[in-house]
CSV table of C-alpha atoms in Angstrom, one decimal:
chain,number,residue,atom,x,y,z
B,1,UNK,CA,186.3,-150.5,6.5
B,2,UNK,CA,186.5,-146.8,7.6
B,3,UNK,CA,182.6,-146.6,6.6
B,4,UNK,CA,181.8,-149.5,8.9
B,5,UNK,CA,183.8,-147.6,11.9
B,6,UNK,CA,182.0,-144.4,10.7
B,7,UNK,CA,179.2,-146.4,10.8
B,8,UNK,CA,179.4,-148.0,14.2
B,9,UNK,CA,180.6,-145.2,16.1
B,10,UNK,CA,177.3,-143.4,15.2
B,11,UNK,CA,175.1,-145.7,16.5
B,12,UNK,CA,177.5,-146.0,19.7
B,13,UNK,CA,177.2,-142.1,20.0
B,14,UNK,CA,173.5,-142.8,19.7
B,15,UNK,CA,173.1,-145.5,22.4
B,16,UNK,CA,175.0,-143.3,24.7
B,17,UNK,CA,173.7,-139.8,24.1
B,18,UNK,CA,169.5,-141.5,24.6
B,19,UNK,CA,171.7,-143.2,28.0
B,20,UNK,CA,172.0,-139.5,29.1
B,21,UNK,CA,168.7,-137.9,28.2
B,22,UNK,CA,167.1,-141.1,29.7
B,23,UNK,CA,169.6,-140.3,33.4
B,24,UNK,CA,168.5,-136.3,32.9
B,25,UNK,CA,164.8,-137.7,32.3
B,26,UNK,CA,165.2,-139.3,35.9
B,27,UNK,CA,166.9,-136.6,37.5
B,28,UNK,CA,164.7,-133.8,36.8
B,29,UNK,CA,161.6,-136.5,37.9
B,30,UNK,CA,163.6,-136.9,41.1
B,31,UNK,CA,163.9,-133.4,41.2
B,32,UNK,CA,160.0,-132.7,40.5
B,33,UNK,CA,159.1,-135.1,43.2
B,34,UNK,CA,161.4,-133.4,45.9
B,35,UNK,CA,159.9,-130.0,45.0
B,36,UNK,CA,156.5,-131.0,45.3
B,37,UNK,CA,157.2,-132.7,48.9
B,38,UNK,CA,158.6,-129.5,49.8
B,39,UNK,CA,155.4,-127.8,49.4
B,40,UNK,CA,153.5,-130.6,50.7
B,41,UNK,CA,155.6,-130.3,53.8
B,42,UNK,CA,154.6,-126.9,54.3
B,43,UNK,CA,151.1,-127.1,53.5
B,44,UNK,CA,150.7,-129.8,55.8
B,45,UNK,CA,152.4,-128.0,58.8
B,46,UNK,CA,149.4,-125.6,58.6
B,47,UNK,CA,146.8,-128.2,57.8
B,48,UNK,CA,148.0,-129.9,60.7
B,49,UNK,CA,146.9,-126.8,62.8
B,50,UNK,CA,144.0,-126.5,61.2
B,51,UNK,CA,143.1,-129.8,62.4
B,52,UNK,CA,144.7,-129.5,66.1
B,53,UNK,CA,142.3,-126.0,66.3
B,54,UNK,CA,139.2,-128.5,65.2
B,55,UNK,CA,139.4,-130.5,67.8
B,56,UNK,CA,140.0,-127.9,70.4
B,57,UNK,CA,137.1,-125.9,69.7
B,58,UNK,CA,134.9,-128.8,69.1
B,59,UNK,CA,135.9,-129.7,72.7
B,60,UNK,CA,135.3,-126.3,74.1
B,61,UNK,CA,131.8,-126.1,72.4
B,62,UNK,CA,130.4,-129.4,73.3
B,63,UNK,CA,128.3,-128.3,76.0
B,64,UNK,CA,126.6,-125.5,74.5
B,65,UNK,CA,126.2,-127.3,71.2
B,66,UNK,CA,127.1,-130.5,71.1
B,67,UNK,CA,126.0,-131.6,67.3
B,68,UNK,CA,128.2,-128.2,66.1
B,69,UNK,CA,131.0,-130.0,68.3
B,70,UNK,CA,130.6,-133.1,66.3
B,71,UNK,CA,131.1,-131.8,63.3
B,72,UNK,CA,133.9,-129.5,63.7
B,73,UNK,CA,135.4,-133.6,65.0
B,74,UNK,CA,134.5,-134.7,61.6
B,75,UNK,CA,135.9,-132.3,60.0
B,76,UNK,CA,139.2,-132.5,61.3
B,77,UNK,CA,138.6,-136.7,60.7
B,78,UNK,CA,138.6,-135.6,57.2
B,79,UNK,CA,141.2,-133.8,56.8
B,80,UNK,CA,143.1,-136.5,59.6
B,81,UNK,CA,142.8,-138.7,57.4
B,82,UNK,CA,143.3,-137.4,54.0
B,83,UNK,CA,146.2,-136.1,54.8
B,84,UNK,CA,148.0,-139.1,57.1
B,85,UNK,CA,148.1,-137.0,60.1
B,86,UNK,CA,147.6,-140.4,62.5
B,87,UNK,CA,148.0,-138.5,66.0
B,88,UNK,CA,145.8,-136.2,65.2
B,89,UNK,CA,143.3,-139.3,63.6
B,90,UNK,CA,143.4,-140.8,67.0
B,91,UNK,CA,143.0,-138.0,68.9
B,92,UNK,CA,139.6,-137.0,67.1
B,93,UNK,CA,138.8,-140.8,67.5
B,94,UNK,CA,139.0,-140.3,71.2
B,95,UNK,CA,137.3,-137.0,71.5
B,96,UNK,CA,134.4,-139.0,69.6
B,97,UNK,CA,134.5,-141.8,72.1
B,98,UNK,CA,134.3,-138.7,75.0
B,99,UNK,CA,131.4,-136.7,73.4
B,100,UNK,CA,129.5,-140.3,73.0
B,101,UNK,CA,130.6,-141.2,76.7
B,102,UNK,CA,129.2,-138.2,77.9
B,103,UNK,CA,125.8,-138.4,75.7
B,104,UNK,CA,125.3,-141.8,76.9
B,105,UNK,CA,125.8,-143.9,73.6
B,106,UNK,CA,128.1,-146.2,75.4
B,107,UNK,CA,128.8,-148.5,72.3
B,108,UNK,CA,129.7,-145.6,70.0
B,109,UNK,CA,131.8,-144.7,72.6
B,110,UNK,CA,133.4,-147.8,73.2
B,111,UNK,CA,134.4,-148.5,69.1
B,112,UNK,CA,135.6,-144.9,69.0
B,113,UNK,CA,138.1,-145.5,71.9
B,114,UNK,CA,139.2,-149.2,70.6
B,115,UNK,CA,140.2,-146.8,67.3
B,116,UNK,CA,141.8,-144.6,69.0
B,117,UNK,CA,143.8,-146.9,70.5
B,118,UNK,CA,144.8,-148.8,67.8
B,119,UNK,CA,146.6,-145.9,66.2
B,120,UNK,CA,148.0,-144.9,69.9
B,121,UNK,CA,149.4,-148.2,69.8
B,122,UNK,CA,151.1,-148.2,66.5
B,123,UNK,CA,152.4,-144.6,67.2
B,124,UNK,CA,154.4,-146.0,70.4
B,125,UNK,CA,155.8,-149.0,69.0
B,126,UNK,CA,157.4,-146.9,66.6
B,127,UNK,CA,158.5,-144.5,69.1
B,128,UNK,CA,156.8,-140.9,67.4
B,129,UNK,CA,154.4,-140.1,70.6
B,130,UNK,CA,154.2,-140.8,74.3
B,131,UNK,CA,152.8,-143.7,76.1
B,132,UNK,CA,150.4,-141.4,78.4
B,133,UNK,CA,147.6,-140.9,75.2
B,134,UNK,CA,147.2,-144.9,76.3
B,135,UNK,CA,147.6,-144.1,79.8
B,136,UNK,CA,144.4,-141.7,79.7
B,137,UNK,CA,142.4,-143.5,77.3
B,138,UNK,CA,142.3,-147.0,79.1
B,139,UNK,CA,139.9,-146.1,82.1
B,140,UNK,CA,137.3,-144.9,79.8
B,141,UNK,CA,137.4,-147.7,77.1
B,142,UNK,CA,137.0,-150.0,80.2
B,143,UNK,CA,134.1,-148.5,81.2
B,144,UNK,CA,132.6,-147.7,77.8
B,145,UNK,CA,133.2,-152.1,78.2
B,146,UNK,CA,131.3,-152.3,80.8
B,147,UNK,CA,128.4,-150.3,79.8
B,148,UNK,CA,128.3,-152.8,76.9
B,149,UNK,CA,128.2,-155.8,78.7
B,150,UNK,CA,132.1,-156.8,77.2
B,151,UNK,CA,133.6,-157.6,80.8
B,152,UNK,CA,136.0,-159.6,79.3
B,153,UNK,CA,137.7,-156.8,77.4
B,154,UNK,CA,136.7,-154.0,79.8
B,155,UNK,CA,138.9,-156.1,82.9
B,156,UNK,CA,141.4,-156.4,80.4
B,157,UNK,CA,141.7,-152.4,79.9
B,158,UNK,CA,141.0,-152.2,83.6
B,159,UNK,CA,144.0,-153.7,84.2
B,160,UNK,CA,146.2,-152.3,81.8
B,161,UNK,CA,145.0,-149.2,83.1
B,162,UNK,CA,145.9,-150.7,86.7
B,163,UNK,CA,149.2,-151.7,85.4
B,164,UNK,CA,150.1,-148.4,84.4
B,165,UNK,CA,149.0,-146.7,87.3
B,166,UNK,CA,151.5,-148.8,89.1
B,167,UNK,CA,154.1,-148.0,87.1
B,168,UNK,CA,153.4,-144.6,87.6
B,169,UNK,CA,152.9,-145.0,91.7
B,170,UNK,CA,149.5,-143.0,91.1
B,171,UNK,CA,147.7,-144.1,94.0
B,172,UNK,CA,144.3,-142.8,93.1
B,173,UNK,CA,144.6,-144.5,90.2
B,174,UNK,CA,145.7,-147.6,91.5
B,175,UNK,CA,142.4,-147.5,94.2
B,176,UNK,CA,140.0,-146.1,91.1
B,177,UNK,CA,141.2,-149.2,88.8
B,178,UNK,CA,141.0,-151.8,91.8
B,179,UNK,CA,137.4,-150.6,92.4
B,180,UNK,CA,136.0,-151.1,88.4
B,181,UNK,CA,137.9,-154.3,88.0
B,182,UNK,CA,136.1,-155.2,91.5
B,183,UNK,CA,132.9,-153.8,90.3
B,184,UNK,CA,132.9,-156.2,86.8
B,185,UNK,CA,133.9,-159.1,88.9
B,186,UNK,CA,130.6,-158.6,90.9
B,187,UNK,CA,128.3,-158.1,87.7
B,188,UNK,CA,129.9,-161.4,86.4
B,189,UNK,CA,129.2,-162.9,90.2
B,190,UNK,CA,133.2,-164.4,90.4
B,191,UNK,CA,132.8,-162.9,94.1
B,192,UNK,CA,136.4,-164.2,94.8
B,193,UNK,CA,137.6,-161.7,92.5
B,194,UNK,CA,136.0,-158.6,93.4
B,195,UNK,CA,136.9,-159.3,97.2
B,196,UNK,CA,140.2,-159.4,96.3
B,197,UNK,CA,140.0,-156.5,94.9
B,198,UNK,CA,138.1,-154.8,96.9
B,199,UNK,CA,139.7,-155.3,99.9
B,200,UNK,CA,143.4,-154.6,98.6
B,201,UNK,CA,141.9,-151.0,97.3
B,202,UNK,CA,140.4,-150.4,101.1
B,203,UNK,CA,143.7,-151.6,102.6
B,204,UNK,CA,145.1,-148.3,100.4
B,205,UNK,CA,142.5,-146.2,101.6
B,206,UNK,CA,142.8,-146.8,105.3
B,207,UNK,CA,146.5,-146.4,104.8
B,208,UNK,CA,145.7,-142.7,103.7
B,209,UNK,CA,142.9,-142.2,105.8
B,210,UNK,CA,140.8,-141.6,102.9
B,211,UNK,CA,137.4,-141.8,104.4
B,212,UNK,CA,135.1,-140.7,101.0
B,213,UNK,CA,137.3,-143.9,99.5
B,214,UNK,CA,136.6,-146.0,103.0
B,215,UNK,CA,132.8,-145.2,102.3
B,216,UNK,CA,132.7,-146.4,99.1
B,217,UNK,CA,134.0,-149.6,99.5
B,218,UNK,CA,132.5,-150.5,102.8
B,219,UNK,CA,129.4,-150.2,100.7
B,220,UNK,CA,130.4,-152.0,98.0
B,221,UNK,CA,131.8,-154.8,100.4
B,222,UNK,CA,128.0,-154.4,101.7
B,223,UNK,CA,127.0,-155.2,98.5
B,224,UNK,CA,129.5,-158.4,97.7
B,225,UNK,CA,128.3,-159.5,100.9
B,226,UNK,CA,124.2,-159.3,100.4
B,227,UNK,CA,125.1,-161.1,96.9
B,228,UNK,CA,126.4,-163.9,99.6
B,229,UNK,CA,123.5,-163.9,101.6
B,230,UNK,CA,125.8,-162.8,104.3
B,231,UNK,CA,123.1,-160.1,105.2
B,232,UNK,CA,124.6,-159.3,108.9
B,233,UNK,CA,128.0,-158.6,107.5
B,234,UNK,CA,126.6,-156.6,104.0
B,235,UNK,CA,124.6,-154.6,107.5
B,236,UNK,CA,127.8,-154.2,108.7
B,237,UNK,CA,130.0,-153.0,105.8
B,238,UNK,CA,127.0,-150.3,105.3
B,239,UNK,CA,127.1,-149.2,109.0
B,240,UNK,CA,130.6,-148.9,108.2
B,241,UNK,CA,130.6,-146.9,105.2
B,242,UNK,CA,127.6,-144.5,107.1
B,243,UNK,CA,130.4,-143.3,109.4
B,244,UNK,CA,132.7,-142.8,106.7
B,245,UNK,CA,130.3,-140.5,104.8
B,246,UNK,CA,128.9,-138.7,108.1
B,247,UNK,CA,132.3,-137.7,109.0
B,248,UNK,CA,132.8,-135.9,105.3
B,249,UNK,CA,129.4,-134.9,105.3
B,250,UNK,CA,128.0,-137.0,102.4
B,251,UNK,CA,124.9,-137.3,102.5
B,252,UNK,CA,124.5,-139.3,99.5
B,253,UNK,CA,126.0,-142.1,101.1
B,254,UNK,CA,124.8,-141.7,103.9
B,255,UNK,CA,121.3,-142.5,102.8
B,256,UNK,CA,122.1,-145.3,100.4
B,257,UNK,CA,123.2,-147.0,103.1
B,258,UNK,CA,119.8,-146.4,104.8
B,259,UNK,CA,118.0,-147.4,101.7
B,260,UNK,CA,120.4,-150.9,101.4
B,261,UNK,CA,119.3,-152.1,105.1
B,262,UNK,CA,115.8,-151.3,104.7
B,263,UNK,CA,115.7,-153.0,102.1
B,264,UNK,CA,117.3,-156.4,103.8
B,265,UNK,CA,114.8,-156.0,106.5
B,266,UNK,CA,112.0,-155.2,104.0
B,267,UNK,CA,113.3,-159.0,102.2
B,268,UNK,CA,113.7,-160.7,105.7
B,269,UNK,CA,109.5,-159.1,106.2
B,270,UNK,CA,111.5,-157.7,109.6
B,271,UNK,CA,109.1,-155.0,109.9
B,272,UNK,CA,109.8,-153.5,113.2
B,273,UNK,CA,113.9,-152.9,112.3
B,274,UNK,CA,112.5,-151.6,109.3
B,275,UNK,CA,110.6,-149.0,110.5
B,276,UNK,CA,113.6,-148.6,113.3
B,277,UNK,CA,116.1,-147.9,110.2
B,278,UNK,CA,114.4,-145.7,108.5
B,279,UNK,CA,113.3,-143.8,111.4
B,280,UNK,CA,116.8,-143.2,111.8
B,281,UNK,CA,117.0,-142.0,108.4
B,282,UNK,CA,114.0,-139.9,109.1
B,283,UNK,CA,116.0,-138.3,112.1
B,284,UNK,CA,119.0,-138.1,110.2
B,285,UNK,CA,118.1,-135.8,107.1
B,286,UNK,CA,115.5,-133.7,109.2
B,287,UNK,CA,119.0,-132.3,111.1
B,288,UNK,CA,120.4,-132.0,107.9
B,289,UNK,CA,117.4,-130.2,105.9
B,290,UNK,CA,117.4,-133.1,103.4
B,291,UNK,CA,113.8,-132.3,102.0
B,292,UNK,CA,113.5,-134.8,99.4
B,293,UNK,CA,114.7,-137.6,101.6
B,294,UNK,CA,112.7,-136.7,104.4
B,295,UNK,CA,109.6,-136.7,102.3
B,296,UNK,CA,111.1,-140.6,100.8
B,297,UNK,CA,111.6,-141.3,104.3
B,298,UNK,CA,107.9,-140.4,105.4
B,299,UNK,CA,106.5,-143.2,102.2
B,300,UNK,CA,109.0,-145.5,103.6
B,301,UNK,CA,107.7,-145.6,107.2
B,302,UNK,CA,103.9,-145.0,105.9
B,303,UNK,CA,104.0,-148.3,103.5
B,304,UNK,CA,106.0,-150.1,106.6
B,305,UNK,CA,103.2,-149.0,108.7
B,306,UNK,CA,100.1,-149.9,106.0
B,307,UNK,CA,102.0,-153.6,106.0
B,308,UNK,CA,101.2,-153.6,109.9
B,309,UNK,CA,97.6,-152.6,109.4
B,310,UNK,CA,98.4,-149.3,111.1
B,311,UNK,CA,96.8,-147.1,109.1
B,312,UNK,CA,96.4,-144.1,111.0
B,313,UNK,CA,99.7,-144.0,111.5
B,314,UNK,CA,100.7,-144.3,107.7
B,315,UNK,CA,98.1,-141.5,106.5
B,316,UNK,CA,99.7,-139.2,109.2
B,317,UNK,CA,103.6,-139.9,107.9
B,318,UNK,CA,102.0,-139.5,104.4
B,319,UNK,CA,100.6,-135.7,104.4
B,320,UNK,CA,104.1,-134.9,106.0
B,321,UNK,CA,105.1,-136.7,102.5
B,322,UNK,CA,102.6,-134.9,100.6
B,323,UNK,CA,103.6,-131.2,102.0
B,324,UNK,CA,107.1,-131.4,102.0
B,325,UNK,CA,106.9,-132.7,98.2
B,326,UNK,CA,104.7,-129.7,97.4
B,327,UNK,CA,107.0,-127.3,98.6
B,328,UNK,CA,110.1,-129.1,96.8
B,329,UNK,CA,108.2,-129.5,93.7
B,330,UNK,CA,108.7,-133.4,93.8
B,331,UNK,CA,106.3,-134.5,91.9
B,332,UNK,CA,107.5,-138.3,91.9
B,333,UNK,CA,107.4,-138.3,96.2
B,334,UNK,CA,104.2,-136.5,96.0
B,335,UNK,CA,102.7,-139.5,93.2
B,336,UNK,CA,104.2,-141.8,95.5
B,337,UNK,CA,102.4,-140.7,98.8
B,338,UNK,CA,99.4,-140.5,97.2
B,339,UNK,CA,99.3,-143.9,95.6
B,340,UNK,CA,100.2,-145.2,99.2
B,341,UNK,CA,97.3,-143.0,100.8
B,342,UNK,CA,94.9,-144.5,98.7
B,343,UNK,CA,95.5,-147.9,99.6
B,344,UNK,CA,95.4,-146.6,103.5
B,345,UNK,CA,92.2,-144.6,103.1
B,346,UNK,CA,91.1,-148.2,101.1
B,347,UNK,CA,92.5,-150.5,104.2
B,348,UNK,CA,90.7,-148.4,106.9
B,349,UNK,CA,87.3,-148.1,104.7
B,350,UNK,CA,87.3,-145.3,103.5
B,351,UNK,CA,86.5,-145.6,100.5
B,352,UNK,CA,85.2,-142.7,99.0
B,353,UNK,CA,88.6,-140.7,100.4
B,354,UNK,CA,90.7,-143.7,99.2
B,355,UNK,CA,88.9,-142.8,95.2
B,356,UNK,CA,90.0,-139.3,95.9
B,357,UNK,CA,93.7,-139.9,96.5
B,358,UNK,CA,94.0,-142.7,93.9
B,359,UNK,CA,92.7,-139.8,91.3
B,360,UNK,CA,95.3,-137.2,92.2
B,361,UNK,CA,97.9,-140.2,91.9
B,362,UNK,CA,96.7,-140.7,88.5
B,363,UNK,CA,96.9,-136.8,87.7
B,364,UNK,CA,100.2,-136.8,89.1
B,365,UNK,CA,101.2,-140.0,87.0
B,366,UNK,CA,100.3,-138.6,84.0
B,367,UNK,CA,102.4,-135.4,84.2
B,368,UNK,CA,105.1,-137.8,85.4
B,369,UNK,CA,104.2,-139.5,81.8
B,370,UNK,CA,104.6,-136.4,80.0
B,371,UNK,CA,107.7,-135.7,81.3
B,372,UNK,CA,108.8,-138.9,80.5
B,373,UNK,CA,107.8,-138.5,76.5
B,374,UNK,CA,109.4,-135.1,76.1
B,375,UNK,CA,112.5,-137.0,77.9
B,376,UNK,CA,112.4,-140.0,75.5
B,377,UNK,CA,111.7,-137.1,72.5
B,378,UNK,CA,115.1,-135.2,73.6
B,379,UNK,CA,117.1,-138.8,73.7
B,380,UNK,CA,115.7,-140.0,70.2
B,381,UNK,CA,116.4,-137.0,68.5
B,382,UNK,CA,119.8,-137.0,69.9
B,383,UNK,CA,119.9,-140.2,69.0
B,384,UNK,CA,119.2,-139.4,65.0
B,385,UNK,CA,122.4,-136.8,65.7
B,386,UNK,CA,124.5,-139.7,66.9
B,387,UNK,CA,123.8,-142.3,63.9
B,388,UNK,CA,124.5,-138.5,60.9
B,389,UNK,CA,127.3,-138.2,62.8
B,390,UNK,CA,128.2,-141.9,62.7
B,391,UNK,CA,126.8,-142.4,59.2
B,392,UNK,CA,129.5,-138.7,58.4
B,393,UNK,CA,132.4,-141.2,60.6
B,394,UNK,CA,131.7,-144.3,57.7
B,395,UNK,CA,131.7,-142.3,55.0
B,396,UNK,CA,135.2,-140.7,56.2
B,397,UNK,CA,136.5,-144.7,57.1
B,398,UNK,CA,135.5,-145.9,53.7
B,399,UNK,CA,137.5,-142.5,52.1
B,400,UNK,CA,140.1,-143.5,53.8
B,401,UNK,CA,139.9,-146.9,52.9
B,402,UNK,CA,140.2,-146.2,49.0
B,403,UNK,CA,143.1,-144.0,49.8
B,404,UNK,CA,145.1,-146.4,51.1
B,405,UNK,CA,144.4,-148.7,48.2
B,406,UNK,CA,144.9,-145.8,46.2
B,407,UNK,CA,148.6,-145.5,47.6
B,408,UNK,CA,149.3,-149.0,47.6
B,409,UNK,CA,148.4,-148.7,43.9
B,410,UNK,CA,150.5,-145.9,43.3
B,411,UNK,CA,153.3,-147.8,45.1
B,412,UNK,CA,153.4,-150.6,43.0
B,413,UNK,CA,152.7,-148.5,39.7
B,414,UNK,CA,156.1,-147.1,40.6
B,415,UNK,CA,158.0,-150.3,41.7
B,416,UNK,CA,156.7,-151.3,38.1
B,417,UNK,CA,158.5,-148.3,36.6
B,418,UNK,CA,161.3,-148.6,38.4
B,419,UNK,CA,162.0,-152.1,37.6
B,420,UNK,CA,161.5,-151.1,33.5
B,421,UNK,CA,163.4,-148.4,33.6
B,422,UNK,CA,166.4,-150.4,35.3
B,423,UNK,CA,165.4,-153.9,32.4
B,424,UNK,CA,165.9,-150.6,29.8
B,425,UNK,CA,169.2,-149.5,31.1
B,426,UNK,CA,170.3,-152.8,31.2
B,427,UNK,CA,169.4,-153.7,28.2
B,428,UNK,CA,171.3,-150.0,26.4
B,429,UNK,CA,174.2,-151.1,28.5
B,430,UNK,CA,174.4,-154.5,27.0
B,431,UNK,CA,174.3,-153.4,23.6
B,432,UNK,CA,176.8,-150.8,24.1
B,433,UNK,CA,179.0,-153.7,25.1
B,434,UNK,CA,177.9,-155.4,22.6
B,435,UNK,CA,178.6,-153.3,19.4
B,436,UNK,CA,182.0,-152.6,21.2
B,437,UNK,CA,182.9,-156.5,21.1
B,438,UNK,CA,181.6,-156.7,17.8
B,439,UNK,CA,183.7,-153.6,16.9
B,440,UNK,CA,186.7,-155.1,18.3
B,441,UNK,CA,186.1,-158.5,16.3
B,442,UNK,CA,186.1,-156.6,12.9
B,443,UNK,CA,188.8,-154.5,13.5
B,444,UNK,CA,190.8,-157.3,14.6
């Protein structure tokens, strides 16, 4: 008997001493992981600036270089993303959609902000950053929309754009979101809409007296109203958005305006108003030492003039073209006149003069060619640095991708240990119990 008590007390002290080293096994695990969080935590303070310092510099250097610029963003993607740091993700995301905004790639632009935002999003709803990063980014990815032809989606961040403008009683805001939401109504021809809001955005303006704001949607109240055939009124709203811009001095405006009624009268064949508007123009920006426009304005009366069969009077207005242009260097004005004095020279027979003109067009066309290659040249190989630094972005997605499986797997690996290491103290537990029932029963 004392054998068996011998015996079952030593395989009690057994059970209970492997019950302690298995608790100390835990412990000092726990203890391990804490540890290694704590340097984790620190080395990711600074890695955090590291990435922060990317950014910055990559937005500082963009002009002077923007394919350096790009990958500094990359960069700090990679490490972004390594690393968790999801503020930091999306604000590289929406530096990317900026650089590509500015470099013309609309579309890269436009999946670079919808990234950003996503993040943006999730960050607020859990309340660890401020709803301004949404606030700022909103206009943009609207317009990056637009450029894309998406005017569903780039109304809807128009408005939510519009929205929070209200909310924050920023006026210019408010008028700048009315005006693009206006704007995509009128690309999509719902008229209705873009009166709307159009008209409640120059309501604001006139309140303020705002005349550069009044100019600009006169004119595109012009516009709405030529798209209704309404050609008196759409003359109207760009009278009205002329003595906006002459009172601020914008020439600019000024002379689309001019351009916008010629061109109704040039579609109406309303000759003599034609030549009457743009001898306006003419007028205009000779007082104001607009060279280029008074050479434009010259073609404009000379072609009027070659549609009357005065010809005379078209060759004169074009060697006022043709001088001006040479001493502005305007090479296209300059193609121009002589194209049209060819076709006068031709009209009046003169046809060995007309030959002469038409060849220095074709001179002139062909350095306008050139220019035009080296152009498309520059845009393609920026192009190339777009789709590296998109092809660098995938890469870094995909990365991130198998990280977060990674984790998930690492996740469940230790659920799975967790839940055998619980089934194994169980189980020591129960046989404790049970040798000390089965102790009990012999003894008694």
């Amino acid at each position: 008997m004392t054998k068996n008590l011998t015996y079952y007390f030593l395989i009690i002290a057994l059970l209970l001493s492997s019950g302690v080293l298995f608790g100390q096994e835990k412990k000092a695990l726990e203890q391990k992981q804490r540890s290694s969080y704590s340097k984790f935590s620190k080395s990711s303070f600074s890695r955090k600036n590291e990435v922060q310092k990317k950014l910055s510099e990559a937005e500082k250097l963009f002009e002077k270089d923007p394919e350096k610029a790009l990958d500094l963003v990359h960069d700090a993607l990679l490490i972004a993303i390594k690393e968790n740091y999801l503020k930091e993700e999306a604000d590289a995301y929406n530096l990317l959609g900026q650089f590509n905004y500015q470099l013309n790639e609309y579309s890269l632009s436009y999946k670079n902000y919808k990234k950003a935002i996503a993040i943006y999003t999730n960050l607020i709803s859990t309340s660890k950053t401020s709803f301004n990063l949404l606030y700022d980014i909103y206009y943009q990815t609207g317009k990056s929309a637009e450029f894309v032809l998406d005017y569903t989606n780039s109304i809807d961040y128009y408005t939510k754009y519009l929205d929070a403008a209200k909310s924050k009683k920023n006026i210019d805001d408010i008028v700048k979101a009315q005006i693009a939401i206006g704007d995509v109504y009128l690309k999509q021809k719902e008229l209705k809409g873009a009166q709307v809001n159009y008209n409640d955005a120059l309501q604001i303006e006139q309140v303020r007296d705002n005349k550069k704001g009044i100019a600009t949607i006169n004119f595109k109240l012009g516009e709405l109203e030529k798209e209704k055939k309404n050609t008196e009124k759409a003359i109207q709203y760009y009278r009205s958005s002329q003595d906006a811009a002459i009172q601020i001095n914008d020439d600019e405006a000024v002379n689309q305006a001019y351009t916008d009624i010629s061109n109704i009268y040039e579609s109406e064949n309303n000759l003599d108003e034609g030549i009457e508007i743009n001898q306006e123009a003419l007028n205009y920006n000779q007082k104001r030492n607009n060279k280029t426009e008074v050479s434009r304005n010259n073609i404009d009366l000379a072609n009027i003039y070659i549609k009357q069969d005065k010809n005379e009077e078209a060759i004169q207005y074009l060697e006022n073209s043709i001088k001006i242009a040479e001493q502005t260097g305007d090479i296209k004005n300059k193609s121009k006149a002589f194209e049209a004095l060819s076709v006068a020279y031709g009209n009046s027979g003169q046809e060995s003069e007309a030959m002469k003109k038409y060849k220095e067009y074709l001179i002139l066309e062909d350095s306008i060619y050139k220019i035009k290659q080296q152009q498309l040249k520059e845009q393609n190989l920026k192009g190339e640095m777009l789709d590296n630094a998109q092809n660098k972005l995938s890469l870094l997605e995909k990365d991130k991708q198998l990280n977060e499986n990674t984790i998930e797997l690492l996740k469940k690996e230790r659920i799975i240990q967790e839940e055998f290491i619980n089934r194994q103290r169980i189980l020591t537990y129960s046989l404790i119990i049970g040798i000390l029932i089965l102790l009990v029963t012999s003894y008694l």
